[in-house]
């Protein structure tokens, strides 16, 4: 038997709760078992096969989500490029100044309060 470790609170409308209870009675199992089965099936079955999910509004929203996902991926690539450029600029600056830059002290030293880190930074 599977061991369950996560406990969640789920908010349902009265109608949804009634449907869940009816399904649990029909399958002769607990409501949790019905929810687990639905969640498992949700991951293996296309959940966009119902008529409501193929409405023009739903398809438009799915297209918008796909566009947003592409935009986010582009922003992540741009951020990574900017970080690499900053590292290269720092290395170039260190090389042109004749020596390596001093490493930046770790901002979150374990066991130090914010005030202690601030004093340490002021003292050098």
mmCIF file of C-alpha atoms in Angstrom:
data_model
loop_
_atom_site.group_PDB
_atom_site.id
_atom_site.type_symbol
_atom_site.label_atom_id
_atom_site.label_comp_id
_atom_site.label_asym_id
_atom_site.label_seq_id
_atom_site.Cartn_x
_atom_site.Cartn_y
_atom_site.Cartn_z
ATOM 1 C CA UNK A 1 0.000 0.000 0.000
ATOM 2 C CA UNK A 2 1.264 3.474 -0.857
ATOM 3 C CA UNK A 3 2.367 5.769 1.926
ATOM 4 C CA UNK A 4 0.885 9.266 1.716
ATOM 5 C CA UNK A 5 2.927 12.113 3.125
ATOM 6 C CA UNK A 6 1.321 15.276 1.732
ATOM 7 C CA UNK A 7 -1.913 16.583 3.178
ATOM 8 C CA UNK A 8 -3.777 19.324 1.306
ATOM 9 C CA UNK A 9 -6.980 21.255 1.827
ATOM 10 C CA UNK A 10 -9.137 21.471 -1.282
ATOM 11 C CA UNK A 11 -11.919 24.012 -1.655
ATOM 12 C CA UNK A 12 -14.930 22.769 -3.593
ATOM 13 C CA UNK A 13 -18.301 24.218 -4.398
ATOM 14 C CA UNK A 14 -21.333 22.429 -2.964
ATOM 15 C CA UNK A 15 -22.015 20.961 -6.396
ATOM 16 C CA UNK A 16 -18.439 19.693 -6.757
ATOM 17 C CA UNK A 17 -18.500 18.202 -3.267
ATOM 18 C CA UNK A 18 -21.744 16.402 -4.064
ATOM 19 C CA UNK A 19 -20.277 15.044 -7.332
ATOM 20 C CA UNK A 20 -17.177 13.851 -5.466
ATOM 21 C CA UNK A 21 -19.250 12.154 -2.804
ATOM 22 C CA UNK A 22 -21.497 10.478 -5.403
ATOM 23 C CA UNK A 23 -18.465 9.229 -7.353
ATOM 24 C CA UNK A 24 -16.871 7.855 -4.173
ATOM 25 C CA UNK A 25 -20.080 5.969 -3.373
ATOM 26 C CA UNK A 26 -20.310 4.681 -6.958
ATOM 27 C CA UNK A 27 -16.718 3.409 -6.879
ATOM 28 C CA UNK A 28 -17.081 2.230 -3.257
ATOM 29 C CA UNK A 29 -13.950 4.033 -2.122
ATOM 30 C CA UNK A 30 -12.996 7.160 -0.226
ATOM 31 C CA UNK A 31 -13.193 10.675 -1.649
ATOM 32 C CA UNK A 32 -9.413 10.900 -1.373
ATOM 33 C CA UNK A 33 -9.065 7.783 -3.519
ATOM 34 C CA UNK A 34 -11.324 9.348 -6.154
ATOM 35 C CA UNK A 35 -9.254 12.548 -6.158
ATOM 36 C CA UNK A 36 -5.966 10.625 -6.388
ATOM 37 C CA UNK A 37 -7.314 8.577 -9.300
ATOM 38 C CA UNK A 38 -8.506 11.716 -11.112
ATOM 39 C CA UNK A 39 -5.164 13.441 -10.604
ATOM 40 C CA UNK A 40 -3.296 10.391 -11.910
ATOM 41 C CA UNK A 41 -5.561 10.164 -14.947
ATOM 42 C CA UNK A 42 -5.208 13.903 -15.525
ATOM 43 C CA UNK A 43 -1.488 13.408 -16.020
ATOM 44 C CA UNK A 44 -1.925 10.584 -18.532
ATOM 45 C CA UNK A 45 -4.992 11.665 -20.514
ATOM 46 C CA UNK A 46 -5.360 14.789 -22.618
ATOM 47 C CA UNK A 47 -7.515 17.050 -20.480
ATOM 48 C CA UNK A 48 -8.445 19.352 -23.372
ATOM 49 C CA UNK A 49 -10.757 16.885 -25.105
ATOM 50 C CA UNK A 50 -14.036 18.212 -23.725
ATOM 51 C CA UNK A 51 -16.262 20.559 -25.710
ATOM 52 C CA UNK A 52 -15.796 23.339 -23.153
ATOM 53 C CA UNK A 53 -12.026 23.225 -23.543
ATOM 54 C CA UNK A 54 -12.177 23.523 -27.327
ATOM 55 C CA UNK A 55 -14.238 26.675 -27.324
ATOM 56 C CA UNK A 56 -12.743 29.603 -29.261
ATOM 57 C CA UNK A 57 -12.123 31.474 -26.006
ATOM 58 C CA UNK A 58 -10.249 28.531 -24.477
ATOM 59 C CA UNK A 59 -8.166 28.051 -27.617
ATOM 60 C CA UNK A 60 -7.345 31.764 -27.671
ATOM 61 C CA UNK A 61 -6.229 31.577 -24.035
ATOM 62 C CA UNK A 62 -4.086 28.529 -24.772
ATOM 63 C CA UNK A 63 -2.457 30.426 -27.645
ATOM 64 C CA UNK A 64 -1.817 33.373 -25.340
ATOM 65 C CA UNK A 65 -0.226 31.064 -22.769
ATOM 66 C CA UNK A 66 2.010 29.541 -25.431
ATOM 67 C CA UNK A 67 3.065 33.037 -26.524
ATOM 68 C CA UNK A 68 3.799 34.031 -22.924
ATOM 69 C CA UNK A 69 5.841 30.858 -22.429
ATOM 70 C CA UNK A 70 7.923 31.765 -25.499
ATOM 71 C CA UNK A 71 8.387 35.313 -24.190
ATOM 72 C CA UNK A 72 9.505 34.027 -20.794
ATOM 73 C CA UNK A 73 11.975 31.646 -22.429
ATOM 74 C CA UNK A 74 13.343 34.565 -24.469
ATOM 75 C CA UNK A 75 13.716 36.711 -21.354
ATOM 76 C CA UNK A 76 15.541 33.913 -19.570
ATOM 77 C CA UNK A 77 17.955 33.567 -22.500
ATOM 78 C CA UNK A 78 18.502 37.354 -22.513
ATOM 79 C CA UNK A 79 19.185 37.325 -18.766
ATOM 80 C CA UNK A 80 21.699 34.510 -19.139
ATOM 81 C CA UNK A 81 23.414 36.393 -21.967
ATOM 82 C CA UNK A 82 23.555 39.576 -19.867
ATOM 83 C CA UNK A 83 25.069 37.653 -16.957
ATOM 84 C CA UNK A 84 27.721 36.142 -19.212
ATOM 85 C CA UNK A 85 28.473 39.582 -20.657
ATOM 86 C CA UNK A 86 28.843 41.043 -17.169
ATOM 87 C CA UNK A 87 31.254 38.271 -16.193
ATOM 88 C CA UNK A 88 33.281 38.855 -19.357
ATOM 89 C CA UNK A 89 33.368 42.618 -18.710
ATOM 90 C CA UNK A 90 34.544 42.029 -15.156
ATOM 91 C CA UNK A 91 37.281 39.693 -16.383
ATOM 92 C CA UNK A 92 38.336 42.238 -19.018
ATOM 93 C CA UNK A 93 38.437 45.008 -16.422
ATOM 94 C CA UNK A 94 40.541 42.834 -14.130
ATOM 95 C CA UNK A 95 42.949 42.028 -16.947
ATOM 96 C CA UNK A 96 43.262 45.663 -18.048
ATOM 97 C CA UNK A 97 43.888 46.922 -14.523
ATOM 98 C CA UNK A 98 46.898 44.660 -14.221
ATOM 99 C CA UNK A 99 45.574 42.297 -11.610
ATOM 100 C CA UNK A 100 42.637 40.278 -10.529
ATOM 101 C CA UNK A 101 39.797 41.920 -8.679
ATOM 102 C CA UNK A 102 39.489 41.062 -5.038
ATOM 103 C CA UNK A 103 36.766 38.490 -4.509
ATOM 104 C CA UNK A 104 33.543 39.857 -3.088
ATOM 105 C CA UNK A 105 33.016 38.574 0.465
ATOM 106 C CA UNK A 106 30.066 36.252 0.909
ATOM 107 C CA UNK A 107 27.009 38.351 1.728
ATOM 108 C CA UNK A 108 25.361 35.750 3.916
ATOM 109 C CA UNK A 109 27.962 34.373 6.264
ATOM 110 C CA UNK A 110 26.453 31.752 8.498
ATOM 111 C CA UNK A 111 25.811 32.740 12.058
ATOM 112 C CA UNK A 112 26.110 36.477 11.471
ATOM 113 C CA UNK A 113 23.268 38.905 11.897
ATOM 114 C CA UNK A 114 22.542 41.555 9.321
ATOM 115 C CA UNK A 115 24.067 44.185 11.629
ATOM 116 C CA UNK A 116 27.262 42.137 12.043
ATOM 117 C CA UNK A 117 27.595 41.746 8.275
ATOM 118 C CA UNK A 118 27.087 45.514 7.836
ATOM 119 C CA UNK A 119 29.782 46.327 10.411
ATOM 120 C CA UNK A 120 32.105 43.849 8.758
ATOM 121 C CA UNK A 121 31.522 45.464 5.370
ATOM 122 C CA UNK A 122 32.254 48.970 6.758
ATOM 123 C CA UNK A 123 35.477 47.803 8.361
ATOM 124 C CA UNK A 124 36.635 46.095 5.198
#
